Coordinates of C-alpha atoms and ligand atoms in Angstrom, one line a residue:
M1 CA 192.2 -8.7 166.4
K2 CA 190.3 -9.9 169.5
N3 CA 191.8 -11.7 172.5
F4 CA 190.3 -14.6 174.4
E5 CA 188.7 -12.2 176.9
Q6 CA 187.0 -10.3 174.2
L7 CA 185.7 -13.5 172.7
G8 CA 183.9 -14.1 176.1
V9 CA 186.3 -16.7 177.6
K10 CA 186.4 -16.6 181.4
K11 CA 189.6 -15.3 183.1
E12 CA 190.1 -18.6 185.0
F13 CA 190.3 -20.5 181.7
I14 CA 192.6 -17.8 180.1
K15 CA 195.1 -18.4 182.9
G16 CA 195.2 -22.1 181.9
L17 CA 195.7 -21.1 178.2
V18 CA 198.6 -18.8 179.0
D19 CA 200.4 -21.8 180.6
L20 CA 200.0 -23.5 177.3
K21 CA 201.4 -20.4 175.5
I22 CA 198.0 -20.0 173.9
V23 CA 197.6 -16.2 173.8
N24 CA 196.3 -15.0 170.5
P25 CA 193.2 -16.9 169.3
S26 CA 193.6 -18.7 166.0
E27 CA 191.3 -18.1 163.0
I28 CA 188.9 -20.9 163.8
Q29 CA 188.9 -19.9 167.5
L30 CA 188.1 -16.3 166.5
A31 CA 185.2 -17.4 164.3
V32 CA 183.7 -20.2 166.4
I33 CA 184.1 -19.2 170.1
P34 CA 181.7 -16.2 170.0
L35 CA 179.1 -18.2 168.2
L36 CA 179.2 -21.1 170.7
I37 CA 179.9 -19.5 174.0
N38 CA 176.9 -19.3 176.2
S39 CA 174.4 -19.9 173.4
K40 CA 172.4 -22.8 172.0
T41 CA 173.2 -23.7 168.4
D42 CA 174.5 -26.4 166.1
L43 CA 177.6 -25.7 164.2
I44 CA 179.8 -27.1 161.4
G45 CA 183.4 -26.1 161.6
Q46 CA 185.9 -26.9 158.9
A47 CA 189.6 -26.1 159.3
Q48 CA 192.9 -27.8 158.5
T49 CA 194.7 -29.8 161.2
G50 CA 196.8 -27.9 163.7
T51 CA 194.6 -24.8 163.7
G52 CA 193.4 -25.2 167.3
K53 CA 190.0 -26.8 166.9
T54 CA 190.2 -28.4 170.3
A55 CA 190.2 -25.0 172.1
A56 CA 187.7 -23.7 169.5
Y57 CA 185.0 -26.1 170.8
G58 CA 186.6 -27.0 174.2
L59 CA 186.4 -23.6 175.7
P60 CA 182.7 -23.0 174.8
L61 CA 182.0 -26.5 176.1
L62 CA 183.7 -25.8 179.4
H63 CA 181.6 -22.7 179.8
Q64 CA 178.4 -24.8 179.5
I65 CA 179.4 -27.1 182.3
D66 CA 178.0 -26.6 185.7
P67 CA 180.7 -28.2 188.0
K68 CA 178.2 -28.3 190.9
R69 CA 176.0 -30.8 189.1
N70 CA 177.3 -34.3 189.2
Q71 CA 176.1 -35.2 185.7
I72 CA 177.6 -35.9 182.4
Q73 CA 176.8 -32.7 180.5
G74 CA 179.2 -32.8 177.5
L75 CA 180.2 -35.5 175.1
I76 CA 183.1 -35.4 172.6
L77 CA 183.3 -38.2 170.0
C78 CA 186.6 -38.8 168.3
P79 CA 188.1 -41.5 166.1
T80 CA 191.0 -42.9 168.2
R81 CA 192.2 -43.5 171.7
E82 CA 195.2 -41.3 171.3
L83 CA 193.2 -38.4 170.1
G84 CA 190.7 -38.9 173.0
Q85 CA 193.4 -38.9 175.6
Q86 CA 194.9 -35.8 174.0
I87 CA 191.6 -33.9 174.0
A88 CA 190.9 -34.9 177.7
K89 CA 194.4 -33.7 178.6
Q90 CA 193.9 -30.3 176.9
L91 CA 190.6 -29.8 178.7
F92 CA 192.3 -30.7 182.0
K93 CA 194.9 -28.1 181.3
F94 CA 192.4 -25.4 180.3
T95 CA 190.7 -25.9 183.7
K96 CA 193.9 -25.8 185.9
Y97 CA 192.8 -22.6 187.6
S98 CA 189.0 -23.0 187.4
E99 CA 186.6 -24.9 189.6
Q100 CA 187.2 -28.5 188.9
I101 CA 185.6 -29.9 185.8
F102 CA 186.1 -33.7 185.4
T103 CA 186.7 -35.2 182.0
E104 CA 187.0 -38.9 181.5
S105 CA 188.1 -40.6 178.2
V106 CA 186.8 -44.0 177.2
Y107 CA 187.9 -46.0 174.2
G108 CA 188.2 -49.5 172.8
G109 CA 191.2 -51.8 173.1
E110 CA 191.4 -51.6 176.9
P111 CA 189.5 -53.6 179.6
I112 CA 186.1 -52.0 180.0
D113 CA 186.0 -52.6 183.8
K114 CA 188.6 -50.0 184.5
Q115 CA 186.7 -47.4 182.5
I116 CA 183.4 -48.4 184.2
S117 CA 184.9 -47.8 187.6
A118 CA 186.4 -44.5 186.5
L119 CA 183.0 -43.4 185.3
S120 CA 181.6 -44.0 188.8
R121 CA 183.5 -40.9 189.9
P122 CA 182.0 -37.5 189.3
T123 CA 182.3 -36.9 185.5
H124 CA 181.1 -33.8 183.6
I125 CA 182.5 -34.5 180.2
I126 CA 183.1 -37.7 178.4
V127 CA 185.5 -38.1 175.5
A128 CA 184.8 -41.3 173.7
T129 CA 185.4 -43.4 170.6
P130 CA 182.0 -44.3 169.2
G131 CA 182.1 -48.1 169.6
R132 CA 183.2 -48.1 173.2
L133 CA 180.6 -45.5 174.1
I134 CA 177.8 -47.7 172.7
D135 CA 179.2 -50.6 174.7
L136 CA 179.1 -48.6 177.9
V137 CA 175.6 -47.3 177.2
N138 CA 174.3 -50.9 176.5
R139 CA 175.7 -51.9 179.9
N140 CA 173.9 -49.1 181.5
V141 CA 177.0 -47.7 183.2
V142 CA 176.9 -44.3 181.6
D143 CA 174.0 -41.9 181.8
L144 CA 173.8 -39.5 178.9
S145 CA 170.4 -38.1 179.7
C146 CA 171.8 -34.8 180.9
V147 CA 174.1 -34.2 178.0
K148 CA 173.4 -30.8 176.4
T149 CA 176.4 -30.6 174.0
V150 CA 177.8 -33.2 171.7
V151 CA 181.0 -32.5 169.7
L152 CA 182.0 -34.7 166.7
D153 CA 185.7 -34.1 166.3
E154 CA 187.5 -35.3 163.2
A155 CA 184.1 -36.4 161.9
D156 CA 185.6 -37.2 158.4
E157 CA 188.0 -39.7 160.0
M158 CA 185.3 -41.3 162.2
L159 CA 183.4 -42.0 159.0
S160 CA 186.3 -43.3 157.1
M161 CA 187.0 -45.6 160.0
G162 CA 183.5 -47.0 159.6
F163 CA 181.8 -45.5 162.6
Q164 CA 178.8 -44.3 160.6
K165 CA 176.4 -46.7 162.2
E166 CA 177.6 -46.0 165.7
L167 CA 177.4 -42.3 165.2
D168 CA 173.8 -42.6 163.9
E169 CA 172.9 -44.7 166.9
I170 CA 174.5 -42.3 169.4
L171 CA 173.0 -39.2 167.9
G172 CA 169.7 -41.0 167.7
F173 CA 169.4 -41.7 171.5
L174 CA 170.7 -38.2 172.5
T175 CA 167.3 -36.6 172.4
T176 CA 167.9 -33.9 175.0
V177 CA 170.9 -32.4 173.3
E178 CA 170.8 -28.7 172.5
N179 CA 174.1 -28.3 170.7
K180 CA 175.7 -30.4 168.1
W181 CA 179.1 -29.2 166.9
L182 CA 180.7 -31.1 164.0
F183 CA 184.3 -30.5 163.2
S184 CA 186.2 -31.9 160.2
A185 CA 189.3 -31.0 158.2
T186 CA 187.6 -32.1 155.0
M187 CA 184.0 -32.3 153.8
P188 CA 183.6 -35.5 151.7
E189 CA 180.1 -36.5 150.6
A190 CA 179.5 -38.8 153.6
I191 CA 180.0 -35.8 155.9
N192 CA 177.4 -33.8 154.0
L193 CA 174.9 -36.7 154.4
M194 CA 175.7 -36.8 158.1
I195 CA 175.1 -33.1 158.4
K196 CA 171.8 -33.4 156.6
K197 CA 170.7 -36.1 159.0
H198 CA 171.8 -34.8 162.3
I199 CA 172.7 -31.1 162.3
S200 CA 169.9 -28.6 162.3
F201 CA 169.1 -26.9 159.1
G202 CA 170.7 -23.5 158.7
A203 CA 173.3 -24.1 161.4
P204 CA 176.4 -21.8 160.9
H205 CA 179.0 -23.4 158.7
I206 CA 182.4 -21.9 159.4
T207 CA 185.1 -22.7 156.9
I208 CA 188.6 -21.5 157.4
N209 CA 190.8 -21.3 154.4
S210 CA 188.7 -23.7 152.4
K211 CA 190.7 -23.3 149.2
N212 CA 193.9 -23.8 151.0
V213 CA 193.1 -26.8 153.2
V214 CA 196.7 -27.5 153.6
N215 CA 198.6 -25.4 156.1
K216 CA 200.6 -22.7 154.4
D217 CA 203.5 -23.0 156.7
I218 CA 204.3 -26.3 155.1
T219 CA 206.7 -26.5 152.2
H220 CA 205.9 -29.3 149.8
Q221 CA 208.8 -31.1 148.2
F222 CA 209.4 -34.2 146.2
S223 CA 212.1 -36.3 144.6
V224 CA 211.6 -38.7 141.8
C225 CA 213.3 -42.1 142.0
D226 CA 212.8 -45.8 141.4
E227 CA 211.4 -47.9 144.2
S228 CA 214.9 -49.4 144.8
E229 CA 216.4 -45.9 145.4
K230 CA 213.8 -44.7 147.9
F231 CA 215.6 -45.8 151.0
Y232 CA 218.9 -44.2 150.0
L233 CA 217.1 -40.9 149.2
L234 CA 215.3 -41.0 152.5
L235 CA 218.6 -41.3 154.3
Q236 CA 219.9 -38.3 152.4
F237 CA 216.8 -36.3 153.4
L238 CA 217.1 -37.4 157.1
K239 CA 220.7 -36.4 157.1
S240 CA 219.8 -32.9 155.9
E241 CA 217.4 -32.7 158.8
H242 CA 220.2 -33.5 161.3
K243 CA 218.6 -34.4 164.7
N244 CA 215.2 -32.9 163.8
R245 CA 212.1 -35.0 164.6
G246 CA 209.5 -36.1 162.1
M247 CA 207.2 -38.8 160.8
I248 CA 207.4 -41.1 157.8
F249 CA 204.2 -42.4 156.3
C250 CA 203.6 -45.7 154.5
K251 CA 200.4 -47.1 153.0
T252 CA 200.8 -50.6 154.5
K253 CA 201.7 -51.9 157.8
V254 CA 204.2 -54.3 156.2
M255 CA 206.0 -51.4 154.6
A256 CA 205.9 -49.5 157.9
Q257 CA 207.4 -52.4 159.8
T258 CA 210.1 -53.1 157.2
L259 CA 211.1 -49.5 156.9
S260 CA 211.3 -49.0 160.6
K261 CA 213.7 -52.0 160.9
Q262 CA 215.8 -50.7 158.0
L263 CA 216.2 -47.4 159.8
I264 CA 217.0 -49.0 163.1
A265 CA 219.7 -50.9 161.3
K266 CA 221.1 -47.5 160.4
N267 CA 221.1 -46.5 164.1
I268 CA 218.2 -44.2 163.7
L269 CA 215.9 -44.1 166.8
T270 CA 212.6 -45.1 165.3
D271 CA 209.6 -47.4 165.7
A272 CA 206.4 -48.2 163.7
L273 CA 202.8 -47.3 164.6
H274 CA 200.2 -49.4 162.7
G275 CA 196.8 -50.9 163.1
D276 CA 198.0 -54.4 164.1
L277 CA 199.6 -53.3 167.4
L278 CA 197.9 -54.1 170.6
Q279 CA 196.8 -51.1 172.5
K280 CA 199.6 -51.5 175.0
E281 CA 202.2 -51.6 172.3
R282 CA 200.7 -48.5 170.6
D283 CA 200.9 -46.7 173.9
K284 CA 204.5 -47.7 174.4
V285 CA 205.4 -46.4 170.9
M286 CA 203.5 -43.1 171.4
R287 CA 205.1 -42.6 174.8
A288 CA 208.6 -43.1 173.4
F289 CA 207.9 -40.7 170.6
K290 CA 206.4 -38.1 172.8
N291 CA 209.2 -38.2 175.4
E292 CA 211.7 -38.0 172.5
S293 CA 213.4 -41.3 173.0
L294 CA 212.4 -41.9 169.4
Q295 CA 213.4 -39.4 166.8
I296 CA 211.2 -40.7 164.1
L297 CA 207.9 -42.4 163.9
V298 CA 207.0 -44.6 160.9
A299 CA 203.2 -44.8 160.6
T300 CA 200.3 -45.9 158.5
D301 CA 197.5 -43.4 157.9
I302 CA 194.8 -44.6 160.2
A303 CA 197.2 -45.2 163.1
A304 CA 198.5 -41.7 163.0
R305 CA 195.4 -39.7 162.6
G306 CA 195.0 -36.6 164.8
I307 CA 198.2 -37.1 166.8
D308 CA 199.4 -33.8 168.0
I309 CA 203.1 -33.8 168.8
D310 CA 205.0 -30.5 169.0
G311 CA 208.1 -29.7 167.1
L312 CA 207.9 -32.1 164.2
S313 CA 210.0 -30.5 161.4
Y314 CA 209.0 -32.8 158.6
V315 CA 206.7 -35.5 157.3
V316 CA 208.0 -37.9 154.7
H317 CA 205.6 -39.7 152.3
Y318 CA 207.6 -42.9 151.7
Q319 CA 204.5 -44.2 149.8
L320 CA 202.0 -41.6 148.5
P321 CA 198.5 -41.9 149.9
D322 CA 195.6 -42.7 147.5
K323 CA 193.4 -39.8 148.6
E324 CA 194.2 -36.2 148.8
E325 CA 192.5 -36.0 152.2
Y326 CA 195.2 -38.3 153.5
Y327 CA 197.9 -36.1 152.1
T328 CA 196.4 -33.2 154.0
H329 CA 196.2 -35.2 157.3
R330 CA 199.7 -36.5 157.0
S331 CA 201.2 -33.1 156.2
G332 CA 199.3 -31.6 159.0
R333 CA 201.5 -33.4 161.5
T334 CA 204.2 -30.8 160.9
A335 CA 204.0 -27.0 161.0
R336 CA 201.7 -27.0 163.9
A337 CA 200.7 -23.8 165.8
G338 CA 202.4 -21.4 163.5
K339 CA 205.7 -23.2 163.1
K340 CA 207.3 -24.1 159.7
G341 CA 207.6 -27.6 158.3
I342 CA 208.5 -29.7 155.3
S343 CA 206.3 -32.3 153.6
F344 CA 208.6 -34.5 151.5
S345 CA 207.3 -37.1 149.0
L346 CA 209.3 -39.9 147.4
V347 CA 207.7 -40.7 144.1
T348 CA 208.3 -43.0 141.2
P349 CA 208.1 -41.5 137.7
K350 CA 204.6 -43.0 137.4
E351 CA 203.4 -41.3 140.5
K352 CA 204.2 -37.8 139.3
K353 CA 200.7 -37.5 138.0
T354 CA 199.3 -38.1 141.5
L355 CA 201.3 -35.1 142.7
K356 CA 199.9 -33.0 139.9
F357 CA 196.5 -34.1 141.1
F358 CA 197.2 -33.1 144.7
E359 CA 198.5 -29.8 143.5
R360 CA 195.2 -29.0 141.8
A361 CA 192.9 -30.5 144.4
L362 CA 194.7 -28.9 147.4
S363 CA 195.9 -25.7 145.8
I364 CA 199.5 -26.3 146.7
D365 CA 202.8 -26.3 144.9
F366 CA 205.4 -29.0 144.9
L367 CA 209.0 -28.1 144.7
Q368 CA 211.3 -30.8 143.1
I369 CA 214.5 -31.6 145.0
R370 CA 217.2 -33.2 142.9
Ligands
LIG1 P1 193.5 -29.3 165.5 O1 192.5 -30.0 166.3 O2 192.9 -28.2 164.7 O3 194.3 -30.2 164.6 P2 194.7 -28.7 168.0 O4 193.6 -28.2 168.8 O5 195.2 -30.1 168.3 O6 194.5 -28.5 166.4 O7 195.9 -27.7 168.3 C1 197.2 -27.9 167.7 C2 198.3 -27.3 168.6 O8 198.2 -25.8 168.6 C3 198.2 -27.7 170.1 O9 199.4 -28.0 170.6 C4 197.6 -26.5 170.8 O10 198.0 -26.4 172.1 C5 198.2 -25.3 170.0 N1 197.3 -24.2 169.9 C6 195.9 -24.2 169.8 N2 195.4 -22.9 169.8 C7 196.5 -22.1 169.8 C8 196.7 -20.7 169.7 N3 195.6 -19.8 169.7 N4 198.0 -20.2 169.8 C9 199.0 -21.0 169.9 N5 198.9 -22.3 169.9 C10 197.7 -22.9 169.9
LIG2 MG1 191.9 -31.9 166.5

């Protein structure tokens, strides 16, 4: 197996990777880095969450930046603020020992003025949510005319969040771009259309583990119970996990809020993350969860997308998602970077057939816990 140096990654970036304990390239990194590094091409990359897609595109992108030119040369589009900040942070760490490459992240939900003044400093790479980027472009405060590489990260989620029009618009005005790299955990029909429209015909399509979209380090478990017994079973499960950290998913924000209150009443350190929170409140919750003053995060699907937090031992599906893609995304919060994790579903007798469907669609096996 090749190491990062053999894949063509510069020594100065490798030093930054070592600090992050990234030593052996993951599958997607092995496949994608040699194709992208120092070459001009479009690419489609498909791999489950937690497989290291950020470095897979981030390292080749960094190689294409000329730090001496004070121009925006790379653009990364992603669905949420949290994800954008996470990506920018990773790139910053990769470049700890290299010539300075400046990345700025911009996103909605925060006063635009602060971001505008941040952009007046030298910036080589922008990480942006689509809506905010368009806003900045319309105000003429961001110059994308020198962008050579565009990355669409979590493209499936950007589409399901309704960013189709914004993405079309952005890709439409980026006429000088030489490389478009699209990454997605899943390939629903809307993504295929997007690819037909914007990615050059015949671009390499790298799929890692396509039959097994769900990470194999995850054990899938379920218990059958009535709605009224769920909370009790959840407490049993949490007890068996002792002080381990994890996330609990609900379908609705009302359920997420209610459940988080119920858990707090049991002296469990938790809070809820859902779409109705103000950006400031979201940040506060995320900070508390990251610095481990919260043990558990209760979340809705959209609010939690793409969040990369180390050391989560489990994910609980307090309410099953409607779509198998969401099951994959939820479960992908655990068992990151080669660690093991449990994905535990609480289902009513009626919902057992949804599990059967997930088993077939995702090629996974559920183990019943009684
Ligand atoms: P994805 O975007 O595919 O969901 P990320 O890029 O967010 O995955 O990476 C998930 C986690 O794995 C991060 O904490 C990252 O630092 C770590 N990671 C990435 N590549 C490697 C590697 N080759 N070896 C070990 N850890 C890695
Ligand atoms: Mg990612």
